Amino acid sequence: MRTFLAIAALAGLSATGASAADMTGPVAGSAYDWSGFYAGAHIGVANSRIKATDVRPGGGFYTDTVPPNGTDFNFSDTNVAGGAHIGYQAQWHPFVFGGEATWTATGIDKTITSPYFPDSDTETTKIKHYATVVGRVGYAFDRFMVYAKGGYAGGEVSFRAHDCCTLAMAVSYEQSAWQNGYAVGAGVDYALTNKLVLGVDYTHIDLGSKTSTGNNVFDDGSLGSNPEHFRTKARADVVMATLSYKFGN
């Protein structure tokens, strides 16, 4: 969070200075102007770390043999991710200021055997997709640009617990919820032509934590007598290859 605040402060100070000056475009002699709207697609790899905590035991996945509070299930998965982005930026001498929105689907889907009941229980987490809205501050070297970014991130995180064997029928708990957090990152872009821009982007996504309550559901659809209360915390580090089309000149 300290990194995010520092980047946000830098972006705010830079934008204030830029608004007070004449936005004259690229530095004299530059062959490329980064100003304008752009849109494109990205694809890459996401490495996730998710923790699910049983914050109020008493449901079908808790017995006296498990610690009464703070029961944790930890997940890590590396998988493909990809989506679309759109943004706008303006160049002032070598500095480039802008904003960008992204949507990304991920293949993050990890199942583990319960450390408490390994013969009967499994737990599964997913980050189905996430979105970001960030500010960007860049420095252009003609057709190359390096940038830093920071802003909002939100995503859909799901957790499922499944007890397959200890009862006459299997029982499951499953909840999926949107979680809010922040995104920080950096990258480099190269203007392959006046319209097409290739890039490599790194983003750290922190989706915060959220507590959800849900019923235990048996195979026949009946509900258990005690609901579950799980808190999920999700983070991911994402590296993307990007391809953008710049509109206008």
mmCIF file of C-alpha atoms in Angstrom:
data_model
loop_
_atom_site.group_PDB
_atom_site.id
_atom_site.type_symbol
_atom_site.label_atom_id
_atom_site.label_comp_id
_atom_site.label_asym_id
_atom_site.label_seq_id
_atom_site.Cartn_x
_atom_site.Cartn_y
_atom_site.Cartn_z
ATOM 1 C CA MET A 1 0.000 0.000 0.000
ATOM 2 C CA ARG A 2 2.923 2.386 0.690
ATOM 3 C CA THR A 3 4.124 1.760 -2.887
ATOM 4 C CA PHE A 4 0.667 2.532 -4.255
ATOM 5 C CA LEU A 5 0.404 5.781 -2.266
ATOM 6 C CA ALA A 6 3.830 6.897 -3.434
ATOM 7 C CA ILE A 7 2.961 6.273 -7.091
ATOM 8 C CA ALA A 8 -0.399 8.001 -6.692
ATOM 9 C CA ALA A 9 1.276 11.035 -5.100
ATOM 10 C CA LEU A 10 3.836 11.206 -7.907
ATOM 11 C CA ALA A 11 1.090 11.000 -10.514
ATOM 12 C CA GLY A 12 -0.893 13.764 -8.807
ATOM 13 C CA LEU A 13 2.070 16.129 -8.536
ATOM 14 C CA SER A 14 3.122 15.450 -12.119
ATOM 15 C CA ALA A 15 -0.380 15.944 -13.464
ATOM 16 C CA THR A 16 -0.699 19.252 -11.561
ATOM 17 C CA GLY A 17 2.524 20.514 -13.098
ATOM 18 C CA ALA A 18 1.490 19.372 -16.538
ATOM 19 C CA SER A 19 -1.884 21.095 -16.378
ATOM 20 C CA ALA A 20 -0.177 24.384 -15.591
ATOM 21 C CA ALA A 21 2.045 24.129 -18.661
ATOM 22 C CA ASP A 22 1.336 24.200 -22.373
ATOM 23 C CA MET A 23 0.775 20.617 -23.610
ATOM 24 C CA THR A 24 2.982 21.057 -26.646
ATOM 25 C CA GLY A 25 3.337 17.370 -27.571
ATOM 26 C CA PRO A 26 6.603 15.493 -27.962
ATOM 27 C CA VAL A 27 9.987 17.050 -27.435
ATOM 28 C CA ALA A 28 11.458 18.833 -30.480
ATOM 29 C CA GLY A 29 12.949 16.379 -32.930
ATOM 30 C CA SER A 30 10.909 13.417 -31.683
ATOM 31 C CA ALA A 31 9.431 11.259 -34.427
ATOM 32 C CA TYR A 32 6.541 9.947 -32.335
ATOM 33 C CA ASP A 33 3.721 11.486 -30.295
ATOM 34 C CA TRP A 34 2.215 9.217 -27.604
ATOM 35 C CA SER A 35 -0.873 11.409 -27.115
ATOM 36 C CA GLY A 36 -4.316 10.003 -27.866
ATOM 37 C CA PHE A 37 -6.824 7.265 -27.175
ATOM 38 C CA TYR A 38 -5.822 3.620 -27.505
ATOM 39 C CA ALA A 39 -7.354 0.178 -27.071
ATOM 40 C CA GLY A 40 -6.069 -3.357 -27.320
ATOM 41 C CA ALA A 41 -5.618 -6.823 -25.888
ATOM 42 C CA HIS A 42 -3.204 -8.474 -23.467
ATOM 43 C CA ILE A 43 -2.215 -12.023 -22.583
ATOM 44 C CA GLY A 44 0.241 -13.495 -20.120
ATOM 45 C CA VAL A 45 0.757 -15.351 -16.853
ATOM 46 C CA ALA A 46 -0.676 -14.724 -13.373
ATOM 47 C CA ASN A 47 0.761 -16.096 -10.147
ATOM 48 C CA SER A 48 -1.779 -16.040 -7.312
ATOM 49 C CA ARG A 49 -1.773 -16.424 -3.542
ATOM 50 C CA ILE A 50 -5.150 -16.953 -1.865
ATOM 51 C CA LYS A 51 -5.986 -17.652 1.777
ATOM 52 C CA ALA A 52 -9.384 -18.836 3.025
ATOM 53 C CA THR A 53 -9.967 -18.609 6.790
ATOM 54 C CA ASP A 54 -12.801 -20.251 8.714
ATOM 55 C CA VAL A 55 -13.598 -17.211 10.855
ATOM 56 C CA ARG A 56 -16.584 -18.686 12.684
ATOM 57 C CA PRO A 57 -16.373 -22.482 12.915
ATOM 58 C CA GLY A 58 -19.382 -24.649 13.539
ATOM 59 C CA GLY A 59 -20.493 -25.799 10.115
ATOM 60 C CA GLY A 60 -20.002 -29.116 8.406
ATOM 61 C CA PHE A 61 -16.259 -28.631 7.903
ATOM 62 C CA TYR A 62 -15.350 -28.131 11.551
ATOM 63 C CA THR A 63 -14.998 -30.564 14.449
ATOM 64 C CA ASP A 64 -13.319 -30.381 17.848
ATOM 65 C CA THR A 65 -10.109 -31.776 16.343
ATOM 66 C CA VAL A 66 -9.581 -28.520 14.398
ATOM 67 C CA PRO A 67 -8.388 -25.302 16.093
ATOM 68 C CA PRO A 68 -11.542 -23.360 17.028
ATOM 69 C CA ASN A 69 -10.637 -20.119 15.210
ATOM 70 C CA GLY A 70 -8.410 -18.970 12.388
ATOM 71 C CA THR A 71 -8.413 -22.230 10.461
ATOM 72 C CA ASP A 72 -6.516 -21.398 7.253
ATOM 73 C CA PHE A 73 -6.395 -22.946 3.794
ATOM 74 C CA ASN A 74 -3.563 -21.583 1.613
ATOM 75 C CA PHE A 75 -3.499 -21.778 -2.177
ATOM 76 C CA SER A 76 -0.956 -20.858 -4.837
ATOM 77 C CA ASP A 77 -1.454 -21.222 -8.579
ATOM 78 C CA THR A 78 0.212 -19.981 -11.760
ATOM 79 C CA ASN A 79 -1.977 -19.890 -14.834
ATOM 80 C CA VAL A 80 -2.792 -18.063 -18.052
ATOM 81 C CA ALA A 81 -4.603 -14.713 -18.018
ATOM 82 C CA GLY A 82 -5.780 -12.391 -20.742
ATOM 83 C CA GLY A 83 -8.231 -9.660 -21.641
ATOM 84 C CA ALA A 84 -8.716 -6.174 -23.064
ATOM 85 C CA HIS A 85 -7.718 -2.611 -22.176
ATOM 86 C CA ILE A 86 -8.557 0.954 -23.154
ATOM 87 C CA GLY A 87 -6.945 4.240 -22.231
ATOM 88 C CA TYR A 88 -5.997 7.811 -22.997
ATOM 89 C CA GLN A 89 -2.684 9.620 -22.584
ATOM 90 C CA ALA A 90 -1.188 13.054 -23.279
ATOM 91 C CA GLN A 91 2.478 13.866 -23.847
ATOM 92 C CA TRP A 92 4.248 16.894 -22.409
ATOM 93 C CA HIS A 93 7.835 17.011 -23.623
ATOM 94 C CA PRO A 94 9.203 13.518 -22.719
ATOM 95 C CA PHE A 95 6.571 12.942 -20.003
ATOM 96 C CA VAL A 96 3.381 11.009 -20.756
ATOM 97 C CA PHE A 97 0.350 11.141 -18.424
ATOM 98 C CA GLY A 98 -2.763 9.026 -18.768
ATOM 99 C CA GLY A 99 -5.355 6.648 -17.427
ATOM 100 C CA GLU A 100 -6.219 3.073 -18.348
ATOM 101 C CA ALA A 101 -9.001 0.579 -17.654
ATOM 102 C CA THR A 102 -8.550 -3.175 -18.068
ATOM 103 C CA TRP A 103 -10.592 -6.354 -17.803
ATOM 104 C CA THR A 104 -8.811 -9.702 -17.458
ATOM 105 C CA ALA A 105 -10.035 -13.301 -17.217
ATOM 106 C CA THR A 106 -7.764 -15.818 -15.503
ATOM 107 C CA GLY A 107 -7.342 -19.583 -15.395
ATOM 108 C CA ILE A 108 -6.461 -19.475 -11.678
ATOM 109 C CA ASP A 109 -8.177 -22.543 -10.241
ATOM 110 C CA LYS A 110 -6.501 -24.506 -7.444
ATOM 111 C CA THR A 111 -7.760 -27.510 -5.463
ATOM 112 C CA ILE A 112 -5.981 -28.828 -2.370
ATOM 113 C CA THR A 113 -6.545 -31.722 0.010
ATOM 114 C CA SER A 114 -7.594 -30.491 3.428
ATOM 115 C CA PRO A 115 -4.686 -30.549 5.912
ATOM 116 C CA TYR A 116 -7.214 -31.334 8.648
ATOM 117 C CA PHE A 117 -9.218 -34.123 6.969
ATOM 118 C CA PRO A 118 -7.048 -35.344 4.063
ATOM 119 C CA ASP A 119 -9.067 -38.545 3.575
ATOM 120 C CA SER A 120 -12.353 -36.781 2.965
ATOM 121 C CA ASP A 121 -12.173 -33.043 2.279
ATOM 122 C CA THR A 122 -10.963 -30.824 -0.541
ATOM 123 C CA GLU A 123 -10.911 -27.047 -0.922
ATOM 124 C CA THR A 124 -10.891 -25.075 -4.187
ATOM 125 C CA THR A 125 -10.290 -21.393 -4.964
ATOM 126 C CA LYS A 126 -10.547 -19.375 -8.172
ATOM 127 C CA ILE A 127 -9.905 -15.845 -9.357
ATOM 128 C CA LYS A 128 -12.379 -15.792 -12.202
ATOM 129 C CA HIS A 129 -11.647 -12.313 -13.530
ATOM 130 C CA TYR A 130 -10.551 -8.883 -12.377
ATOM 131 C CA ALA A 131 -10.661 -5.256 -13.518
ATOM 132 C CA THR A 132 -8.348 -2.301 -12.944
ATOM 133 C CA VAL A 133 -8.631 1.464 -13.331
ATOM 134 C CA VAL A 134 -5.215 3.102 -12.965
ATOM 135 C CA GLY A 135 -3.338 6.311 -13.569
ATOM 136 C CA ARG A 136 -0.085 6.105 -15.544
ATOM 137 C CA VAL A 137 3.042 8.276 -15.599
ATOM 138 C CA GLY A 138 5.529 7.586 -18.390
ATOM 139 C CA TYR A 139 8.802 8.853 -19.832
ATOM 140 C CA ALA A 140 9.263 8.616 -23.595
ATOM 141 C CA PHE A 141 12.465 7.942 -25.520
ATOM 142 C CA ASP A 142 11.019 8.631 -28.969
ATOM 143 C CA ARG A 143 9.242 5.346 -29.816
ATOM 144 C CA PHE A 144 10.068 3.708 -26.473
ATOM 145 C CA MET A 145 8.239 4.590 -23.265
ATOM 146 C CA VAL A 146 8.645 3.351 -19.691
ATOM 147 C CA TYR A 147 5.854 3.940 -17.185
ATOM 148 C CA ALA A 148 4.600 3.345 -13.654
ATOM 149 C CA LYS A 149 0.952 2.976 -12.691
ATOM 150 C CA GLY A 150 -1.334 2.692 -9.690
ATOM 151 C CA GLY A 151 -5.034 2.645 -8.860
ATOM 152 C CA TYR A 152 -8.072 0.463 -8.228
ATOM 153 C CA ALA A 153 -8.379 -3.305 -8.698
ATOM 154 C CA GLY A 154 -11.416 -5.501 -8.133
ATOM 155 C CA GLY A 155 -12.087 -9.134 -8.928
ATOM 156 C CA GLU A 156 -14.382 -12.113 -8.437
ATOM 157 C CA VAL A 157 -12.934 -14.653 -6.002
ATOM 158 C CA SER A 158 -14.596 -17.984 -5.198
ATOM 159 C CA PHE A 159 -14.006 -20.586 -2.502
ATOM 160 C CA ARG A 160 -15.457 -24.101 -2.332
ATOM 161 C CA ALA A 161 -15.144 -26.699 0.435
ATOM 162 C CA HIS A 162 -16.249 -30.269 -0.263
ATOM 163 C CA ASP A 163 -16.659 -33.146 2.209
ATOM 164 C CA CYS A 164 -16.927 -36.232 0.066
ATOM 165 C CA CYS A 165 -16.976 -39.203 2.417
ATOM 166 C CA THR A 166 -17.691 -38.736 6.085
ATOM 167 C CA LEU A 167 -21.474 -38.376 5.817
ATOM 168 C CA ALA A 168 -24.118 -40.477 4.109
ATOM 169 C CA MET A 169 -24.147 -37.818 1.418
ATOM 170 C CA ALA A 170 -21.416 -35.434 0.374
ATOM 171 C CA VAL A 171 -21.783 -31.826 1.503
ATOM 172 C CA SER A 172 -20.399 -28.649 -0.078
ATOM 173 C CA TYR A 173 -19.991 -24.985 0.770
ATOM 174 C CA GLU A 174 -19.428 -22.554 -2.110
ATOM 175 C CA GLN A 175 -19.427 -18.761 -2.321
ATOM 176 C CA SER A 176 -18.257 -16.330 -4.982
ATOM 177 C CA ALA A 177 -17.932 -12.588 -4.332
ATOM 178 C CA TRP A 178 -16.462 -9.415 -5.805
ATOM 179 C CA GLN A 179 -13.502 -8.127 -3.782
ATOM 180 C CA ASN A 180 -11.974 -4.650 -3.902
ATOM 181 C CA GLY A 181 -8.352 -3.594 -3.592
ATOM 182 C CA TYR A 182 -5.568 -1.894 -5.509
ATOM 183 C CA ALA A 183 -3.142 -2.374 -8.396
ATOM 184 C CA VAL A 184 0.425 -1.084 -8.837
ATOM 185 C CA GLY A 185 2.871 -1.847 -11.601
ATOM 186 C CA ALA A 186 5.224 -0.769 -14.363
ATOM 187 C CA GLY A 187 5.947 -1.524 -17.985
ATOM 188 C CA VAL A 188 7.543 -0.583 -21.273
ATOM 189 C CA ASP A 189 5.867 0.205 -24.610
ATOM 190 C CA TYR A 190 7.302 0.376 -28.122
ATOM 191 C CA ALA A 191 5.544 2.054 -31.061
ATOM 192 C CA LEU A 192 5.990 -0.509 -33.795
ATOM 193 C CA THR A 193 4.164 1.761 -36.258
ATOM 194 C CA ASN A 194 2.314 5.059 -35.788
ATOM 195 C CA LYS A 195 -0.778 3.026 -34.843
ATOM 196 C CA LEU A 196 0.433 -0.269 -33.330
ATOM 197 C CA VAL A 197 2.121 -0.365 -29.919
ATOM 198 C CA LEU A 198 3.711 -3.466 -28.393
ATOM 199 C CA GLY A 199 4.399 -3.697 -24.687
ATOM 200 C CA VAL A 200 5.355 -5.723 -21.636
ATOM 201 C CA ASP A 201 3.447 -4.961 -18.434
ATOM 202 C CA TYR A 202 3.836 -6.077 -14.805
ATOM 203 C CA THR A 203 0.975 -5.583 -12.318
ATOM 204 C CA HIS A 204 0.643 -6.494 -8.652
ATOM 205 C CA ILE A 205 -3.028 -7.070 -7.838
ATOM 206 C CA ASP A 206 -4.267 -7.040 -4.231
ATOM 207 C CA LEU A 207 -7.974 -7.852 -4.025
ATOM 208 C CA GLY A 208 -8.184 -7.342 -0.277
ATOM 209 C CA SER A 209 -10.308 -9.651 1.860
ATOM 210 C CA LYS A 210 -13.996 -10.370 2.250
ATOM 211 C CA THR A 211 -16.051 -12.537 4.610
ATOM 212 C CA SER A 212 -18.923 -14.519 3.100
ATOM 213 C CA THR A 213 -21.593 -16.655 4.738
ATOM 214 C CA GLY A 214 -23.249 -19.630 3.090
ATOM 215 C CA ASN A 215 -25.068 -22.855 3.829
ATOM 216 C CA ASN A 216 -23.702 -26.367 3.669
ATOM 217 C CA VAL A 217 -25.546 -28.060 0.797
ATOM 218 C CA PHE A 218 -25.966 -31.850 0.622
ATOM 219 C CA ASP A 219 -26.081 -33.834 -2.607
ATOM 220 C CA ASP A 220 -29.870 -34.014 -2.500
ATOM 221 C CA GLY A 221 -30.144 -30.220 -2.216
ATOM 222 C CA SER A 222 -31.022 -30.103 1.481
ATOM 223 C CA LEU A 223 -29.250 -27.601 3.724
ATOM 224 C CA GLY A 224 -27.100 -28.305 6.747
ATOM 225 C CA SER A 225 -28.105 -26.888 10.096
ATOM 226 C CA ASN A 226 -25.020 -24.671 10.508
ATOM 227 C CA PRO A 227 -23.834 -22.079 7.951
ATOM 228 C CA GLU A 228 -20.163 -21.480 7.201
ATOM 229 C CA HIS A 229 -18.308 -18.166 7.503
ATOM 230 C CA PHE A 230 -15.122 -17.924 5.429
ATOM 231 C CA ARG A 231 -12.881 -14.914 4.800
ATOM 232 C CA THR A 232 -10.930 -14.985 1.513
ATOM 233 C CA LYS A 233 -7.852 -12.861 0.814
ATOM 234 C CA ALA A 234 -6.424 -12.821 -2.731
ATOM 235 C CA ARG A 235 -3.339 -11.391 -4.417
ATOM 236 C CA ALA A 236 -1.649 -11.962 -7.772
ATOM 237 C CA ASP A 237 1.422 -10.910 -9.716
ATOM 238 C CA VAL A 238 0.745 -10.666 -13.442
ATOM 239 C CA VAL A 239 3.078 -10.297 -16.438
ATOM 240 C CA MET A 240 1.419 -9.465 -19.751
ATOM 241 C CA ALA A 241 2.349 -8.986 -23.385
ATOM 242 C CA THR A 242 0.214 -6.133 -24.748
ATOM 243 C CA LEU A 243 -0.835 -5.016 -28.225
ATOM 244 C CA SER A 244 -2.600 -1.660 -28.592
ATOM 245 C CA TYR A 245 -4.029 0.393 -31.452
ATOM 246 C CA LYS A 246 -3.614 4.160 -31.079
ATOM 247 C CA PHE A 247 -6.380 6.300 -32.556
ATOM 248 C CA GLY A 248 -5.833 9.711 -34.158
ATOM 249 C CA ASN A 249 -2.511 10.996 -35.402
#
